[in-house]
Amino acid sequence: KVREQIDPNFRVGMQTIICKDNYQDFPNLIRMAYKLKICNLTFSYLEGDYQDRKFLLKKEHIIEFKENIIPEVIGIITSVQKRF
């Protein structure tokens, strides 16, 4: 609403850390960013969880991310770009 009511040049960014608990939500984050007209996205992976390893992605999570989730995100981005 800020853009619409106050300043059309108001820029909003989004940042998140990808971890074991949220990596499958990555496509929904991309959809939400488009819906909210986010200007820039920053995604990072979790660092420093080397002792407990509660949040680090395991090998099978990384494989799923590369083989399934990234192609889905590319599809989302491609479909949105076709509308512009």
Short mmCIF file of C-alpha atoms in Angstrom, two decimals:
data_model
loop_
_atom_site.label_atom_id
_atom_site.label_comp_id
_atom_site.label_asym_id
_atom_site.label_seq_id
_atom_site.Cartn_x
_atom_site.Cartn_y
_atom_site.Cartn_z
CA LYS A 1 0.00 0.00 0.00
CA VAL A 2 2.92 2.34 0.58
CA ARG A 3 3.76 2.34 -3.12
CA GLU A 4 0.17 2.95 -4.14
CA GLN A 5 -0.64 5.62 -1.55
CA ILE A 6 2.60 7.42 -0.77
CA ASP A 7 5.54 6.70 -3.06
CA PRO A 8 5.41 4.64 -6.28
CA ASN A 9 9.23 4.38 -6.15
CA PHE A 10 9.26 2.74 -2.70
CA ARG A 11 11.41 -0.40 -3.01
CA VAL A 12 11.02 -3.52 -0.88
CA GLY A 13 13.48 -6.38 -0.64
CA MET A 14 13.20 -9.87 0.79
CA GLN A 15 15.89 -11.97 2.39
CA THR A 16 15.76 -15.52 3.74
CA ILE A 17 18.11 -18.27 4.79
CA ILE A 18 17.50 -21.64 3.20
CA CYS A 19 17.69 -24.51 5.67
CA LYS A 20 16.29 -27.98 6.25
CA ASP A 21 13.03 -26.58 7.63
CA ASN A 22 12.16 -24.31 4.69
CA TYR A 23 13.95 -25.39 1.50
CA GLN A 24 10.78 -27.00 0.12
CA ASP A 25 8.96 -23.64 0.52
CA PHE A 26 11.33 -21.93 -1.91
CA PRO A 27 8.82 -21.94 -4.81
CA ASN A 28 6.18 -20.35 -2.58
CA LEU A 29 8.63 -17.63 -1.56
CA ILE A 30 9.19 -16.84 -5.23
CA ARG A 31 5.44 -16.70 -5.86
CA MET A 32 4.97 -14.45 -2.83
CA ALA A 33 7.76 -12.14 -4.01
CA TYR A 34 6.04 -11.67 -7.37
CA LYS A 35 2.66 -11.16 -5.73
CA LEU A 36 4.07 -8.52 -3.36
CA LYS A 37 6.14 -6.91 -6.14
CA ILE A 38 9.39 -7.40 -4.26
CA CYS A 39 12.23 -5.52 -5.95
CA ASN A 40 15.09 -7.78 -4.96
CA LEU A 41 15.52 -11.22 -3.41
CA THR A 42 18.45 -12.48 -1.39
CA PHE A 43 18.69 -16.16 -0.52
CA SER A 44 21.50 -17.60 1.55
CA TYR A 45 22.32 -21.01 2.90
CA LEU A 46 22.75 -21.63 6.60
CA GLU A 47 26.28 -21.52 7.97
CA GLY A 48 27.64 -22.35 11.39
CA ASP A 49 25.36 -25.26 12.36
CA TYR A 50 28.23 -27.72 12.17
CA GLN A 51 28.01 -29.25 15.65
CA ASP A 52 24.32 -29.96 16.09
CA ARG A 53 23.42 -30.01 12.38
CA LYS A 54 19.77 -29.36 13.22
CA PHE A 55 19.16 -27.04 10.29
CA LEU A 56 21.78 -27.87 7.67
CA LEU A 57 20.55 -29.50 4.49
CA LYS A 58 21.52 -33.14 4.15
CA LYS A 59 22.75 -34.64 0.88
CA GLU A 60 19.27 -35.91 -0.04
CA HIS A 61 17.77 -32.44 0.58
CA ILE A 62 20.34 -30.85 -1.71
CA ILE A 63 19.62 -33.41 -4.42
CA GLU A 64 15.86 -32.76 -4.11
CA PHE A 65 16.50 -29.02 -4.24
CA LYS A 66 18.61 -29.29 -7.39
CA GLU A 67 16.47 -31.86 -9.21
CA ASN A 68 12.94 -30.76 -8.26
CA ILE A 69 12.71 -27.40 -6.56
CA ILE A 70 15.02 -25.34 -8.76
CA PRO A 71 13.29 -26.52 -11.98
CA GLU A 72 9.93 -25.59 -10.42
CA VAL A 73 11.24 -22.12 -9.55
CA ILE A 74 12.60 -21.67 -13.06
CA GLY A 75 9.15 -22.56 -14.36
CA ILE A 76 7.55 -19.95 -12.09
CA ILE A 77 9.98 -17.27 -13.20
CA THR A 78 9.58 -18.18 -16.88
CA SER A 79 5.79 -18.06 -16.70
CA VAL A 80 5.84 -14.68 -14.97
CA GLN A 81 8.32 -13.24 -17.48
CA LYS A 82 6.04 -14.25 -20.36
CA ARG A 83 3.38 -11.91 -18.94
CA PHE A 84 5.66 -8.86 -19.21
#
